[in-house]
Short mmCIF file of N, CA and C in Angstrom, two decimals:
data_model
loop_
_atom_site.label_atom_id
_atom_site.label_comp_id
_atom_site.label_asym_id
_atom_site.label_seq_id
_atom_site.Cartn_x
_atom_site.Cartn_y
_atom_site.Cartn_z
N MET A 271 -115.99 57.58 -70.86
CA MET A 271 -115.16 58.75 -70.85
C MET A 271 -114.50 58.86 -69.48
N LEU A 272 -113.22 59.11 -69.43
CA LEU A 272 -112.47 59.22 -68.18
C LEU A 272 -112.40 60.66 -67.72
N ALA A 273 -112.47 60.83 -66.43
CA ALA A 273 -112.36 62.17 -65.85
C ALA A 273 -110.90 62.57 -65.81
N GLY A 274 -110.62 63.80 -66.04
CA GLY A 274 -109.26 64.30 -65.98
C GLY A 274 -108.84 64.51 -64.54
N PRO A 275 -107.57 64.84 -64.31
CA PRO A 275 -107.07 65.02 -62.96
C PRO A 275 -107.78 66.14 -62.21
N GLU A 276 -108.33 67.13 -62.95
CA GLU A 276 -109.01 68.22 -62.28
C GLU A 276 -110.40 67.83 -61.80
N LYS A 277 -110.93 66.69 -62.22
CA LYS A 277 -112.26 66.26 -61.83
C LYS A 277 -112.19 64.99 -60.99
N THR A 278 -111.46 65.02 -59.89
CA THR A 278 -111.35 63.87 -59.01
C THR A 278 -112.63 63.75 -58.20
N PRO A 279 -113.32 62.59 -58.28
CA PRO A 279 -114.55 62.44 -57.50
C PRO A 279 -114.24 62.41 -56.00
N THR A 280 -115.15 62.96 -55.24
CA THR A 280 -114.97 62.95 -53.78
C THR A 280 -115.94 61.95 -53.17
N ARG A 281 -115.51 61.36 -52.07
CA ARG A 281 -116.35 60.41 -51.33
C ARG A 281 -117.06 61.15 -50.22
N PRO A 282 -118.27 60.72 -49.93
CA PRO A 282 -118.96 61.33 -48.79
C PRO A 282 -118.24 60.98 -47.49
N ALA A 283 -118.43 61.81 -46.50
CA ALA A 283 -117.79 61.57 -45.20
C ALA A 283 -118.25 60.23 -44.65
N GLY A 284 -117.31 59.48 -44.09
CA GLY A 284 -117.61 58.19 -43.50
C GLY A 284 -117.53 57.03 -44.47
N ALA A 285 -117.24 57.30 -45.75
CA ALA A 285 -117.14 56.21 -46.72
C ALA A 285 -115.87 55.43 -46.47
N CYS A 286 -115.92 54.16 -46.81
CA CYS A 286 -114.76 53.28 -46.60
C CYS A 286 -113.69 53.56 -47.63
N GLU A 287 -112.48 53.33 -47.24
CA GLU A 287 -111.37 53.44 -48.18
C GLU A 287 -111.46 52.29 -49.17
N PRO A 288 -111.16 52.54 -50.43
CA PRO A 288 -111.15 51.44 -51.40
C PRO A 288 -109.99 50.51 -51.11
N PRO A 289 -110.06 49.27 -51.63
CA PRO A 289 -108.92 48.36 -51.45
C PRO A 289 -107.65 49.03 -51.96
N GLY A 290 -106.61 48.87 -51.21
CA GLY A 290 -105.35 49.51 -51.58
C GLY A 290 -105.18 50.88 -50.97
N GLY A 291 -106.19 51.35 -50.22
CA GLY A 291 -106.10 52.63 -49.55
C GLY A 291 -105.17 52.53 -48.36
N PRO A 292 -105.06 53.59 -47.59
CA PRO A 292 -104.16 53.55 -46.44
C PRO A 292 -104.60 52.47 -45.45
N PRO A 293 -103.66 51.68 -44.95
CA PRO A 293 -104.02 50.62 -44.01
C PRO A 293 -104.46 51.20 -42.67
N VAL A 294 -105.42 50.53 -42.09
CA VAL A 294 -105.90 50.93 -40.77
C VAL A 294 -105.08 50.15 -39.74
N PRO A 295 -104.38 50.87 -38.85
CA PRO A 295 -103.56 50.14 -37.87
C PRO A 295 -104.45 49.33 -36.93
N PRO A 296 -104.05 48.10 -36.62
CA PRO A 296 -104.86 47.28 -35.71
C PRO A 296 -104.83 47.87 -34.31
N ARG A 297 -105.96 47.73 -33.63
CA ARG A 297 -106.01 48.21 -32.25
C ARG A 297 -105.32 47.18 -31.36
N PRO A 298 -104.66 47.65 -30.31
CA PRO A 298 -103.94 46.72 -29.44
C PRO A 298 -104.91 45.84 -28.66
N PRO A 299 -104.45 44.65 -28.24
CA PRO A 299 -105.32 43.80 -27.43
C PRO A 299 -105.54 44.41 -26.05
N ALA A 300 -106.64 44.04 -25.43
CA ALA A 300 -106.96 44.53 -24.09
C ALA A 300 -106.24 43.68 -23.05
N VAL A 301 -105.40 44.34 -22.24
CA VAL A 301 -104.67 43.64 -21.18
C VAL A 301 -104.83 44.45 -19.90
N LEU A 302 -105.41 43.83 -18.88
CA LEU A 302 -105.55 44.44 -17.56
C LEU A 302 -104.55 43.77 -16.64
N VAL A 303 -103.69 44.56 -16.02
CA VAL A 303 -102.67 44.03 -15.12
C VAL A 303 -103.12 44.27 -13.68
N LEU A 304 -103.24 43.17 -12.92
CA LEU A 304 -103.59 43.27 -11.51
C LEU A 304 -102.31 43.26 -10.70
N GLU A 305 -102.16 44.23 -9.82
CA GLU A 305 -100.96 44.32 -8.99
C GLU A 305 -101.36 44.48 -7.54
N GLY A 306 -100.60 43.84 -6.67
CA GLY A 306 -100.84 43.95 -5.24
C GLY A 306 -102.08 43.19 -4.83
N PRO A 307 -102.38 43.22 -3.55
CA PRO A 307 -103.58 42.52 -3.09
C PRO A 307 -104.83 43.16 -3.68
N VAL A 308 -105.78 42.33 -4.04
CA VAL A 308 -107.04 42.80 -4.60
C VAL A 308 -108.11 42.66 -3.53
N GLY A 309 -108.73 43.77 -3.18
CA GLY A 309 -109.80 43.76 -2.18
C GLY A 309 -111.16 43.88 -2.84
N ARG A 310 -112.19 43.54 -2.09
CA ARG A 310 -113.55 43.60 -2.63
C ARG A 310 -113.94 45.02 -3.03
N ALA A 311 -113.43 46.02 -2.34
CA ALA A 311 -113.78 47.40 -2.64
C ALA A 311 -113.24 47.85 -4.00
N GLU A 312 -112.19 47.18 -4.48
CA GLU A 312 -111.58 47.56 -5.75
C GLU A 312 -112.27 46.95 -6.97
N VAL A 313 -113.13 45.97 -6.76
CA VAL A 313 -113.72 45.22 -7.88
C VAL A 313 -114.50 46.12 -8.84
N PRO A 314 -115.38 47.02 -8.38
CA PRO A 314 -116.10 47.87 -9.34
C PRO A 314 -115.15 48.71 -10.21
N ARG A 315 -114.09 49.24 -9.61
CA ARG A 315 -113.12 50.03 -10.38
C ARG A 315 -112.41 49.17 -11.41
N LEU A 316 -112.05 47.93 -11.02
CA LEU A 316 -111.39 47.02 -11.96
C LEU A 316 -112.31 46.67 -13.12
N CYS A 317 -113.59 46.44 -12.84
CA CYS A 317 -114.54 46.12 -13.90
C CYS A 317 -114.72 47.30 -14.85
N GLU A 318 -114.76 48.50 -14.30
CA GLU A 318 -114.87 49.69 -15.13
C GLU A 318 -113.64 49.83 -16.03
N ARG A 319 -112.47 49.60 -15.46
CA ARG A 319 -111.23 49.69 -16.24
C ARG A 319 -111.19 48.63 -17.34
N LEU A 320 -111.62 47.41 -17.03
CA LEU A 320 -111.66 46.36 -18.03
C LEU A 320 -112.60 46.74 -19.18
N GLY A 321 -113.73 47.34 -18.84
CA GLY A 321 -114.67 47.79 -19.87
C GLY A 321 -114.05 48.83 -20.78
N GLU A 322 -113.33 49.79 -20.20
CA GLU A 322 -112.65 50.81 -21.00
C GLU A 322 -111.63 50.18 -21.93
N LEU A 323 -110.83 49.25 -21.39
CA LEU A 323 -109.82 48.58 -22.21
C LEU A 323 -110.46 47.77 -23.33
N ALA A 324 -111.53 47.07 -23.02
CA ALA A 324 -112.19 46.23 -24.03
C ALA A 324 -112.79 47.07 -25.15
N ARG A 325 -113.40 48.19 -24.80
CA ARG A 325 -114.01 49.04 -25.83
C ARG A 325 -112.96 49.71 -26.70
N GLY A 326 -111.77 49.92 -26.19
CA GLY A 326 -110.73 50.59 -26.97
C GLY A 326 -109.73 49.64 -27.60
N SER A 327 -110.03 48.36 -27.63
CA SER A 327 -109.07 47.39 -28.14
C SER A 327 -109.64 46.63 -29.33
N GLY A 328 -108.78 45.82 -29.92
CA GLY A 328 -109.19 44.98 -31.03
C GLY A 328 -110.08 43.85 -30.56
N PRO A 329 -110.60 43.07 -31.51
CA PRO A 329 -111.48 41.97 -31.16
C PRO A 329 -110.73 40.85 -30.44
N GLY A 330 -111.48 39.95 -29.86
CA GLY A 330 -110.87 38.81 -29.17
C GLY A 330 -111.01 38.94 -27.68
N PRO A 331 -110.53 37.93 -26.97
CA PRO A 331 -110.69 37.95 -25.52
C PRO A 331 -109.80 39.00 -24.87
N VAL A 332 -110.24 39.47 -23.72
CA VAL A 332 -109.41 40.37 -22.93
C VAL A 332 -108.49 39.50 -22.08
N THR A 333 -107.32 40.02 -21.78
CA THR A 333 -106.33 39.28 -20.99
C THR A 333 -106.17 39.98 -19.65
N VAL A 334 -106.18 39.19 -18.59
CA VAL A 334 -105.94 39.72 -17.24
C VAL A 334 -104.65 39.08 -16.75
N ASP A 335 -103.63 39.92 -16.53
CA ASP A 335 -102.34 39.46 -16.03
C ASP A 335 -102.39 39.47 -14.51
N VAL A 336 -102.26 38.28 -13.92
CA VAL A 336 -102.41 38.14 -12.47
C VAL A 336 -101.09 37.87 -11.77
N ALA A 337 -99.98 38.12 -12.44
CA ALA A 337 -98.67 37.83 -11.84
C ALA A 337 -98.43 38.64 -10.57
N GLY A 338 -98.99 39.84 -10.47
CA GLY A 338 -98.70 40.71 -9.35
C GLY A 338 -99.65 40.61 -8.17
N VAL A 339 -100.59 39.67 -8.18
CA VAL A 339 -101.55 39.63 -7.07
C VAL A 339 -101.00 39.01 -5.81
N GLY A 340 -99.85 38.35 -5.89
CA GLY A 340 -99.30 37.71 -4.69
C GLY A 340 -100.06 36.44 -4.38
N ARG A 341 -100.25 36.19 -3.09
CA ARG A 341 -100.95 34.97 -2.67
C ARG A 341 -102.45 35.15 -2.95
N PRO A 342 -103.02 34.29 -3.80
CA PRO A 342 -104.43 34.45 -4.14
C PRO A 342 -105.35 34.07 -2.98
N ASP A 343 -106.48 34.75 -2.91
CA ASP A 343 -107.49 34.43 -1.91
C ASP A 343 -108.86 34.54 -2.56
N LEU A 344 -109.91 34.41 -1.77
CA LEU A 344 -111.25 34.45 -2.34
C LEU A 344 -111.62 35.82 -2.88
N ALA A 345 -110.99 36.88 -2.39
CA ALA A 345 -111.25 38.21 -2.96
C ALA A 345 -110.75 38.27 -4.41
N VAL A 346 -109.62 37.63 -4.69
CA VAL A 346 -109.10 37.57 -6.06
C VAL A 346 -110.04 36.75 -6.93
N VAL A 347 -110.53 35.64 -6.40
CA VAL A 347 -111.47 34.80 -7.15
C VAL A 347 -112.74 35.58 -7.47
N GLU A 348 -113.25 36.31 -6.49
CA GLU A 348 -114.45 37.13 -6.72
C GLU A 348 -114.18 38.18 -7.78
N ALA A 349 -113.02 38.84 -7.70
CA ALA A 349 -112.68 39.86 -8.69
C ALA A 349 -112.62 39.26 -10.09
N LEU A 350 -112.00 38.08 -10.22
CA LEU A 350 -111.89 37.45 -11.54
C LEU A 350 -113.26 37.03 -12.06
N ALA A 351 -114.12 36.56 -11.18
CA ALA A 351 -115.47 36.19 -11.62
C ALA A 351 -116.24 37.42 -12.10
N ARG A 352 -116.12 38.52 -11.40
CA ARG A 352 -116.80 39.75 -11.81
C ARG A 352 -116.20 40.32 -13.09
N LEU A 353 -114.87 40.21 -13.24
CA LEU A 353 -114.24 40.66 -14.48
C LEU A 353 -114.71 39.82 -15.66
N ARG A 354 -114.84 38.52 -15.45
CA ARG A 354 -115.33 37.65 -16.52
C ARG A 354 -116.75 38.04 -16.91
N LEU A 355 -117.58 38.33 -15.93
CA LEU A 355 -118.95 38.75 -16.21
C LEU A 355 -118.96 40.05 -17.01
N THR A 356 -118.10 40.99 -16.64
CA THR A 356 -117.99 42.25 -17.38
C THR A 356 -117.58 42.00 -18.82
N ALA A 357 -116.59 41.14 -19.02
CA ALA A 357 -116.14 40.82 -20.38
C ALA A 357 -117.27 40.18 -21.19
N ARG A 358 -118.01 39.27 -20.58
CA ARG A 358 -119.12 38.61 -21.28
C ARG A 358 -120.20 39.60 -21.67
N ARG A 359 -120.48 40.54 -20.78
CA ARG A 359 -121.50 41.55 -21.10
C ARG A 359 -121.09 42.41 -22.29
N LEU A 360 -119.80 42.51 -22.52
CA LEU A 360 -119.29 43.27 -23.67
C LEU A 360 -119.08 42.37 -24.88
N GLY A 361 -119.50 41.12 -24.78
CA GLY A 361 -119.36 40.19 -25.90
C GLY A 361 -117.95 39.66 -26.08
N ARG A 362 -117.17 39.68 -25.03
CA ARG A 362 -115.77 39.25 -25.10
C ARG A 362 -115.54 38.06 -24.18
N GLY A 363 -114.50 37.31 -24.47
CA GLY A 363 -114.03 36.27 -23.57
C GLY A 363 -112.98 36.85 -22.65
N MET A 364 -112.46 36.02 -21.77
CA MET A 364 -111.41 36.47 -20.86
C MET A 364 -110.43 35.34 -20.64
N ARG A 365 -109.16 35.68 -20.65
CA ARG A 365 -108.13 34.69 -20.35
C ARG A 365 -107.18 35.26 -19.32
N LEU A 366 -106.54 34.37 -18.59
CA LEU A 366 -105.58 34.78 -17.56
C LEU A 366 -104.17 34.59 -18.08
N ARG A 367 -103.32 35.50 -17.69
CA ARG A 367 -101.90 35.39 -18.00
C ARG A 367 -101.14 35.30 -16.68
N ASN A 368 -100.15 34.42 -16.64
CA ASN A 368 -99.28 34.24 -15.47
C ASN A 368 -100.04 33.77 -14.23
N ALA A 369 -101.02 32.90 -14.44
CA ALA A 369 -101.76 32.34 -13.30
C ALA A 369 -100.95 31.18 -12.73
N GLY A 370 -100.56 31.30 -11.47
CA GLY A 370 -99.80 30.25 -10.81
C GLY A 370 -100.70 29.09 -10.40
N GLY A 371 -100.06 28.03 -9.93
CA GLY A 371 -100.79 26.84 -9.52
C GLY A 371 -101.76 27.08 -8.39
N ASP A 372 -101.37 27.92 -7.42
CA ASP A 372 -102.27 28.20 -6.29
C ASP A 372 -103.56 28.86 -6.76
N LEU A 373 -103.44 29.82 -7.67
CA LEU A 373 -104.62 30.50 -8.17
C LEU A 373 -105.48 29.55 -8.99
N ARG A 374 -104.87 28.74 -9.83
CA ARG A 374 -105.64 27.79 -10.64
C ARG A 374 -106.38 26.79 -9.75
N GLU A 375 -105.72 26.32 -8.68
CA GLU A 375 -106.38 25.40 -7.75
C GLU A 375 -107.55 26.07 -7.04
N LEU A 376 -107.36 27.32 -6.64
CA LEU A 376 -108.44 28.04 -5.97
C LEU A 376 -109.61 28.28 -6.93
N LEU A 377 -109.31 28.60 -8.17
CA LEU A 377 -110.37 28.77 -9.17
C LEU A 377 -111.12 27.46 -9.40
N ALA A 378 -110.38 26.36 -9.45
CA ALA A 378 -111.02 25.05 -9.63
C ALA A 378 -111.89 24.73 -8.42
N TRP A 379 -111.40 24.99 -7.23
CA TRP A 379 -112.15 24.74 -6.01
C TRP A 379 -113.44 25.55 -6.00
N ALA A 380 -113.37 26.78 -6.51
CA ALA A 380 -114.55 27.65 -6.53
C ALA A 380 -115.47 27.36 -7.72
N GLY A 381 -115.08 26.41 -8.57
CA GLY A 381 -115.91 26.06 -9.72
C GLY A 381 -115.71 26.95 -10.92
N LEU A 382 -114.63 27.72 -10.96
CA LEU A 382 -114.38 28.65 -12.06
C LEU A 382 -113.23 28.21 -12.95
N GLU A 383 -112.76 27.00 -12.80
CA GLU A 383 -111.61 26.53 -13.58
C GLU A 383 -111.84 26.69 -15.07
N ASP A 384 -113.02 26.33 -15.54
CA ASP A 384 -113.28 26.41 -16.97
C ASP A 384 -113.84 27.77 -17.36
N GLY A 385 -113.98 28.69 -16.40
CA GLY A 385 -114.54 30.00 -16.69
C GLY A 385 -113.48 30.99 -17.12
N PRO A 386 -112.96 31.80 -16.21
CA PRO A 386 -112.03 32.84 -16.63
C PRO A 386 -110.74 32.30 -17.19
N THR A 387 -110.41 31.03 -16.94
CA THR A 387 -109.12 30.53 -17.39
C THR A 387 -109.20 29.83 -18.73
N SER A 388 -110.37 29.73 -19.34
CA SER A 388 -110.42 29.04 -20.62
C SER A 388 -109.60 29.82 -21.64
N GLY A 389 -108.79 29.13 -22.41
CA GLY A 389 -107.90 29.78 -23.36
C GLY A 389 -106.80 30.54 -22.67
N ARG A 390 -106.47 30.13 -21.48
CA ARG A 390 -105.54 30.91 -20.68
C ARG A 390 -104.12 30.83 -21.22
N ASP A 391 -103.37 31.85 -20.92
CA ASP A 391 -101.95 31.92 -21.22
C ASP A 391 -101.26 31.96 -19.87
N THR A 392 -100.75 30.82 -19.44
CA THR A 392 -100.19 30.76 -18.09
C THR A 392 -98.68 30.62 -18.10
N GLY A 393 -98.06 30.95 -19.19
CA GLY A 393 -96.60 30.91 -19.22
C GLY A 393 -96.07 29.51 -19.04
N SER A 394 -95.16 29.31 -18.09
CA SER A 394 -94.51 28.02 -17.89
C SER A 394 -95.46 26.97 -17.33
N ASN A 395 -96.61 27.36 -16.84
CA ASN A 395 -97.55 26.41 -16.27
C ASN A 395 -98.58 25.94 -17.29
N ALA A 396 -98.35 26.17 -18.56
CA ALA A 396 -99.36 25.86 -19.58
C ALA A 396 -99.57 24.37 -19.76
N GLY A 397 -98.74 23.51 -19.18
CA GLY A 397 -98.88 22.08 -19.37
C GLY A 397 -100.07 21.47 -18.69
N SER A 398 -100.63 22.09 -17.70
CA SER A 398 -101.78 21.50 -17.02
C SER A 398 -103.04 22.04 -17.66
N GLY A 399 -103.86 21.15 -18.13
CA GLY A 399 -105.04 21.55 -18.88
C GLY A 399 -106.19 21.96 -17.99
N PRO A 400 -107.25 22.49 -18.62
CA PRO A 400 -108.41 22.89 -17.85
C PRO A 400 -109.02 21.68 -17.17
N GLY A 401 -109.47 21.88 -15.97
CA GLY A 401 -110.15 20.83 -15.25
C GLY A 401 -109.24 19.98 -14.40
N ARG A 402 -107.92 20.06 -14.54
CA ARG A 402 -107.04 19.25 -13.71
C ARG A 402 -107.11 19.76 -12.29
N GLY A 403 -107.37 18.87 -11.38
CA GLY A 403 -107.45 19.25 -9.98
C GLY A 403 -108.79 19.85 -9.60
N ALA A 404 -109.70 19.97 -10.56
CA ALA A 404 -111.00 20.57 -10.26
C ALA A 404 -111.87 19.57 -9.52
N LEU A 405 -112.69 20.06 -8.64
CA LEU A 405 -113.64 19.21 -7.93
C LEU A 405 -114.81 18.96 -8.86
N ARG A 406 -115.04 17.73 -9.19
CA ARG A 406 -116.15 17.39 -10.06
C ARG A 406 -117.21 16.69 -9.23
N VAL A 407 -118.32 17.33 -9.01
CA VAL A 407 -119.40 16.76 -8.21
C VAL A 407 -120.53 16.40 -9.16
N GLU A 408 -120.85 15.14 -9.21
CA GLU A 408 -121.95 14.68 -10.05
C GLU A 408 -123.23 14.73 -9.22
N PRO A 409 -124.26 15.41 -9.69
CA PRO A 409 -125.51 15.45 -8.92
C PRO A 409 -126.19 14.10 -8.97
N LEU A 410 -126.80 13.73 -7.85
CA LEU A 410 -127.60 12.50 -7.83
C LEU A 410 -128.89 12.76 -8.57
N GLY A 411 -129.49 11.69 -9.08
CA GLY A 411 -130.75 11.83 -9.80
C GLY A 411 -131.87 12.30 -8.89
N GLN A 412 -132.86 12.90 -9.47
CA GLN A 412 -134.02 13.37 -8.73
C GLN A 412 -134.95 12.18 -8.45
N SER A 413 -135.56 12.15 -7.29
CA SER A 413 -136.54 11.11 -6.99
C SER A 413 -137.81 11.42 -7.76
N GLU A 414 -138.46 10.36 -8.22
CA GLU A 414 -139.74 10.56 -8.89
C GLU A 414 -140.79 10.85 -7.84
N GLU A 415 -141.88 11.42 -8.29
CA GLU A 415 -142.94 11.81 -7.37
C GLU A 415 -143.44 10.59 -6.60
N GLY A 416 -143.51 10.72 -5.30
CA GLY A 416 -144.02 9.65 -4.45
C GLY A 416 -142.96 8.66 -4.02
N GLU A 417 -141.74 8.76 -4.53
CA GLU A 417 -140.68 7.83 -4.14
C GLU A 417 -139.71 8.54 -3.21
N GLN A 418 -139.14 7.75 -2.32
CA GLN A 418 -138.13 8.31 -1.44
C GLN A 418 -136.81 8.38 -2.19
N ALA A 419 -136.01 9.38 -1.84
CA ALA A 419 -134.67 9.47 -2.40
C ALA A 419 -133.85 8.30 -1.89
N PRO A 420 -132.92 7.77 -2.71
CA PRO A 420 -132.10 6.65 -2.25
C PRO A 420 -131.32 7.03 -0.99
N GLY A 421 -131.22 6.09 -0.08
CA GLY A 421 -130.44 6.33 1.13
C GLY A 421 -131.23 6.99 2.24
N VAL A 422 -132.49 7.35 1.99
CA VAL A 422 -133.31 7.99 3.01
C VAL A 422 -134.25 6.93 3.58
N GLN A 423 -134.22 6.78 4.88
CA GLN A 423 -135.10 5.81 5.52
C GLN A 423 -136.09 6.55 6.40
N GLU A 424 -137.32 6.12 6.31
CA GLU A 424 -138.35 6.75 7.11
C GLU A 424 -138.48 5.98 8.41
N GLY A 425 -138.41 6.67 9.50
CA GLY A 425 -138.53 6.04 10.80
C GLY A 425 -139.91 6.29 11.39
N VAL A 426 -140.38 5.36 12.17
CA VAL A 426 -141.67 5.50 12.83
C VAL A 426 -141.41 5.50 14.33
N GLU A 427 -141.90 6.50 14.98
CA GLU A 427 -141.76 6.61 16.42
C GLU A 427 -142.97 5.98 17.08
N PRO A 428 -142.75 5.26 18.19
CA PRO A 428 -143.90 4.71 18.90
C PRO A 428 -144.81 5.84 19.36
N GLY A 429 -146.08 5.67 19.19
CA GLY A 429 -147.04 6.68 19.61
C GLY A 429 -147.44 7.63 18.50
N ASP A 430 -146.76 7.60 17.33
CA ASP A 430 -147.15 8.46 16.21
C ASP A 430 -148.43 7.92 15.60
N PRO A 431 -149.37 8.79 15.25
CA PRO A 431 -150.60 8.31 14.62
C PRO A 431 -150.30 7.77 13.22
N PRO A 432 -151.05 6.77 12.76
CA PRO A 432 -150.83 6.24 11.42
C PRO A 432 -151.16 7.29 10.37
N VAL A 433 -150.48 7.24 9.24
CA VAL A 433 -150.68 8.21 8.17
C VAL A 433 -151.62 7.69 7.14
#
């Protein structure tokens, strides 16, 4: 038996719209724009702002636009590392937008090339892939117990007691 128009069933509060209901507008992506020189004192405020943007945005990585930072220095690298950590704590990735060659080289030098810049959107500089220009240091193997590390020579001084 069908209900008439006067007996329209009601949904409890918080129930989902049925398919074909009003569309839910997508939330905008999170974009944090860095402008001017970035100092160490500003990093906590930037991390807080990134958290606000990430919580109020759609899914996916947060984007940090670095076009306005000017000449990058280690304070910028520290800020980007802390922003990446904030994004990770929120379960998000992070990508850079408009990262110039100087900043990418500095990130590679600091060991962060594959960190905040993974999936990066660098505009006209997108041709250089992750890891280009990065310092790759291969660790030497560990010495086994009782063996000297390669390249280490033990010297004996005259007058030293025997071991």
